[in-house]
């Protein structure tokens, strides 16, 4: 975890070409409709933070097409490296998608929270406030406060 957190200083658009263990991902968001994943799987992956990461999927056909002019069909979700999946005995059966070990490109970015398209600014602000409160509360609880 400390190694991963040390990489946050690279959050300036740095891209790394690495060899990695296989990765298991569950995709939860897309601009186009995707079948909603089993909430139990999403919950189990999210509870493994900080061992999970944001996973982004862009169709290879779109990336390899030099004439592609449209917006990429991006899907967002949670990913888990195989060694952590094994260590936590995580369910990696479909609908979890697995990519075999090999060469990966990793990009380190800093972003604001991704707002929902169908929510008002007030709703987004309230969600951000609740998220901050939850984060502070969890941090305080971990450190024995409150």
mmCIF file of C-alpha atoms in Angstrom:
data_model
loop_
_atom_site.group_PDB
_atom_site.id
_atom_site.type_symbol
_atom_site.label_atom_id
_atom_site.label_comp_id
_atom_site.label_asym_id
_atom_site.label_seq_id
_atom_site.Cartn_x
_atom_site.Cartn_y
_atom_site.Cartn_z
ATOM 1 C CA UNK A 1 0.000 0.000 0.000
ATOM 2 C CA UNK A 2 2.831 2.400 0.853
ATOM 3 C CA UNK A 3 4.364 1.789 -2.581
ATOM 4 C CA UNK A 4 1.042 2.515 -4.269
ATOM 5 C CA UNK A 5 0.545 5.698 -2.259
ATOM 6 C CA UNK A 6 4.076 6.838 -3.142
ATOM 7 C CA UNK A 7 3.013 6.748 -6.793
ATOM 8 C CA UNK A 8 0.560 9.591 -6.187
ATOM 9 C CA UNK A 9 3.386 12.023 -6.919
ATOM 10 C CA UNK A 10 3.117 10.751 -10.521
ATOM 11 C CA UNK A 11 -0.489 12.022 -10.755
ATOM 12 C CA UNK A 12 0.373 14.477 -13.488
ATOM 13 C CA UNK A 13 -0.469 12.397 -16.551
ATOM 14 C CA UNK A 14 2.540 10.070 -16.237
ATOM 15 C CA UNK A 15 2.184 6.865 -18.288
ATOM 16 C CA UNK A 16 4.130 3.734 -17.352
ATOM 17 C CA UNK A 17 4.642 0.646 -19.504
ATOM 18 C CA UNK A 18 4.766 -2.321 -17.111
ATOM 19 C CA UNK A 19 4.479 -6.093 -16.916
ATOM 20 C CA UNK A 20 1.729 -7.073 -14.488
ATOM 21 C CA UNK A 21 -0.085 -10.008 -13.035
ATOM 22 C CA UNK A 22 -3.584 -10.590 -14.437
ATOM 23 C CA UNK A 23 -6.267 -8.077 -13.486
ATOM 24 C CA UNK A 24 -9.911 -8.738 -12.643
ATOM 25 C CA UNK A 25 -12.389 -5.893 -13.152
ATOM 26 C CA UNK A 26 -16.076 -5.204 -12.661
ATOM 27 C CA UNK A 27 -17.402 -2.337 -14.792
ATOM 28 C CA UNK A 28 -20.052 -0.126 -13.234
ATOM 29 C CA UNK A 29 -20.357 3.015 -15.372
ATOM 30 C CA UNK A 30 -20.564 3.872 -19.041
ATOM 31 C CA UNK A 31 -22.014 6.728 -21.070
ATOM 32 C CA UNK A 32 -23.910 4.054 -23.003
ATOM 33 C CA UNK A 33 -26.090 1.533 -21.238
ATOM 34 C CA UNK A 34 -24.302 -1.491 -19.848
ATOM 35 C CA UNK A 35 -25.916 -4.239 -17.834
ATOM 36 C CA UNK A 36 -25.760 -3.293 -14.173
ATOM 37 C CA UNK A 37 -23.329 -5.579 -12.373
ATOM 38 C CA UNK A 38 -24.292 -7.608 -9.349
ATOM 39 C CA UNK A 39 -24.169 -5.086 -6.462
ATOM 40 C CA UNK A 40 -22.703 -7.754 -4.170
ATOM 41 C CA UNK A 41 -19.629 -8.045 -6.425
ATOM 42 C CA UNK A 42 -19.227 -4.262 -6.633
ATOM 43 C CA UNK A 43 -19.542 -4.038 -2.836
ATOM 44 C CA UNK A 44 -17.003 -6.816 -2.289
ATOM 45 C CA UNK A 45 -14.490 -5.115 -4.626
ATOM 46 C CA UNK A 46 -15.043 -1.671 -3.073
ATOM 47 C CA UNK A 47 -14.520 -3.076 0.430
ATOM 48 C CA UNK A 48 -11.023 -4.176 -0.629
ATOM 49 C CA UNK A 49 -9.841 -0.583 -1.105
ATOM 50 C CA UNK A 50 -6.931 0.369 -1.125
ATOM 51 C CA UNK A 51 -6.081 -2.905 -2.894
ATOM 52 C CA UNK A 52 -8.533 -2.123 -5.693
ATOM 53 C CA UNK A 53 -8.034 0.539 -8.332
ATOM 54 C CA UNK A 54 -10.118 2.400 -10.894
ATOM 55 C CA UNK A 55 -10.255 0.369 -14.083
ATOM 56 C CA UNK A 56 -10.975 1.975 -17.444
ATOM 57 C CA UNK A 57 -11.895 -0.073 -20.502
ATOM 58 C CA UNK A 58 -11.780 1.268 -24.065
ATOM 59 C CA UNK A 59 -12.535 -1.153 -26.920
ATOM 60 C CA UNK A 60 -9.361 -2.212 -28.715
ATOM 61 C CA UNK A 61 -11.095 -1.800 -32.093
ATOM 62 C CA UNK A 62 -11.655 1.895 -31.356
ATOM 63 C CA UNK A 63 -8.091 2.436 -30.143
ATOM 64 C CA UNK A 64 -6.574 0.673 -33.166
ATOM 65 C CA UNK A 65 -8.770 2.386 -35.770
ATOM 66 C CA UNK A 66 -6.815 5.368 -37.179
ATOM 67 C CA UNK A 67 -10.058 6.656 -38.742
ATOM 68 C CA UNK A 68 -12.084 6.530 -35.514
ATOM 69 C CA UNK A 69 -13.574 9.995 -35.032
ATOM 70 C CA UNK A 70 -16.211 9.416 -32.344
ATOM 71 C CA UNK A 71 -16.049 9.538 -28.552
ATOM 72 C CA UNK A 72 -14.460 6.377 -27.145
ATOM 73 C CA UNK A 73 -16.888 3.880 -25.593
ATOM 74 C CA UNK A 74 -15.287 4.131 -22.158
ATOM 75 C CA UNK A 75 -16.389 1.974 -19.251
ATOM 76 C CA UNK A 76 -15.308 2.640 -15.652
ATOM 77 C CA UNK A 77 -15.141 0.181 -12.823
ATOM 78 C CA UNK A 78 -13.026 -1.374 -10.112
ATOM 79 C CA UNK A 79 -10.005 -3.567 -10.761
ATOM 80 C CA UNK A 80 -8.111 -5.999 -8.587
ATOM 81 C CA UNK A 81 -4.672 -7.477 -9.331
ATOM 82 C CA UNK A 82 -4.721 -11.293 -9.259
ATOM 83 C CA UNK A 83 -2.400 -11.624 -6.242
ATOM 84 C CA UNK A 84 -4.830 -9.565 -4.167
ATOM 85 C CA UNK A 85 -7.818 -11.443 -5.582
ATOM 86 C CA UNK A 86 -6.173 -14.699 -4.464
ATOM 87 C CA UNK A 87 -5.135 -13.263 -1.109
ATOM 88 C CA UNK A 88 -8.636 -12.013 -0.306
ATOM 89 C CA UNK A 89 -10.359 -14.976 -1.989
ATOM 90 C CA UNK A 90 -12.333 -12.521 -4.169
ATOM 91 C CA UNK A 91 -14.960 -13.832 -6.575
ATOM 92 C CA UNK A 92 -13.513 -13.401 -10.092
ATOM 93 C CA UNK A 93 -16.137 -15.423 -11.975
ATOM 94 C CA UNK A 94 -18.203 -13.654 -14.680
ATOM 95 C CA UNK A 95 -19.467 -10.955 -14.838
ATOM 96 C CA UNK A 96 -16.012 -10.012 -13.520
ATOM 97 C CA UNK A 97 -13.761 -9.564 -16.549
ATOM 98 C CA UNK A 98 -10.200 -10.865 -16.447
ATOM 99 C CA UNK A 99 -7.205 -9.724 -18.464
ATOM 100 C CA UNK A 100 -4.281 -12.155 -18.527
ATOM 101 C CA UNK A 101 -0.894 -11.148 -17.176
ATOM 102 C CA UNK A 102 1.332 -9.241 -19.566
ATOM 103 C CA UNK A 103 2.097 -5.729 -20.712
ATOM 104 C CA UNK A 104 -0.052 -2.903 -19.365
ATOM 105 C CA UNK A 105 -0.062 0.849 -19.764
ATOM 106 C CA UNK A 106 -0.843 2.633 -16.519
ATOM 107 C CA UNK A 107 -1.696 6.320 -16.340
ATOM 108 C CA UNK A 108 -1.627 8.219 -13.073
ATOM 109 C CA UNK A 109 -4.183 11.042 -12.942
ATOM 110 C CA UNK A 110 -5.705 13.312 -10.344
ATOM 111 C CA UNK A 111 -9.382 14.084 -10.947
ATOM 112 C CA UNK A 112 -12.282 15.628 -9.150
ATOM 113 C CA UNK A 113 -15.210 13.388 -8.329
ATOM 114 C CA UNK A 114 -17.087 12.342 -11.466
ATOM 115 C CA UNK A 115 -20.574 13.909 -11.219
ATOM 116 C CA UNK A 116 -23.645 12.120 -12.467
ATOM 117 C CA UNK A 117 -25.033 13.686 -15.619
ATOM 118 C CA UNK A 118 -28.603 13.612 -14.335
ATOM 119 C CA UNK A 119 -28.014 15.394 -11.037
ATOM 120 C CA UNK A 120 -28.212 19.052 -10.152
ATOM 121 C CA UNK A 121 -25.310 21.076 -8.783
ATOM 122 C CA UNK A 122 -26.996 21.051 -5.358
ATOM 123 C CA UNK A 123 -27.250 17.236 -5.401
ATOM 124 C CA UNK A 124 -23.604 16.957 -6.463
ATOM 125 C CA UNK A 125 -22.570 19.343 -3.686
ATOM 126 C CA UNK A 126 -24.573 17.375 -1.107
ATOM 127 C CA UNK A 127 -22.993 14.083 -2.257
ATOM 128 C CA UNK A 128 -19.526 15.662 -2.012
ATOM 129 C CA UNK A 129 -20.328 16.937 1.499
ATOM 130 C CA UNK A 130 -21.590 13.487 2.551
ATOM 131 C CA UNK A 131 -18.545 11.824 1.016
ATOM 132 C CA UNK A 132 -16.225 14.184 2.923
ATOM 133 C CA UNK A 133 -18.149 13.631 6.174
ATOM 134 C CA UNK A 134 -18.016 9.844 5.700
ATOM 135 C CA UNK A 135 -14.303 9.996 4.938
ATOM 136 C CA UNK A 136 -13.559 12.125 8.013
ATOM 137 C CA UNK A 137 -15.789 9.926 10.196
ATOM 138 C CA UNK A 138 -14.098 6.724 9.022
ATOM 139 C CA UNK A 139 -10.671 8.266 9.527
ATOM 140 C CA UNK A 140 -11.583 9.379 13.051
ATOM 141 C CA UNK A 141 -13.032 5.941 13.855
ATOM 142 C CA UNK A 142 -9.828 4.251 12.636
ATOM 143 C CA UNK A 143 -7.761 6.475 14.905
ATOM 144 C CA UNK A 144 -9.970 5.937 17.953
ATOM 145 C CA UNK A 145 -11.658 9.345 17.936
ATOM 146 C CA UNK A 146 -15.374 9.942 18.385
#
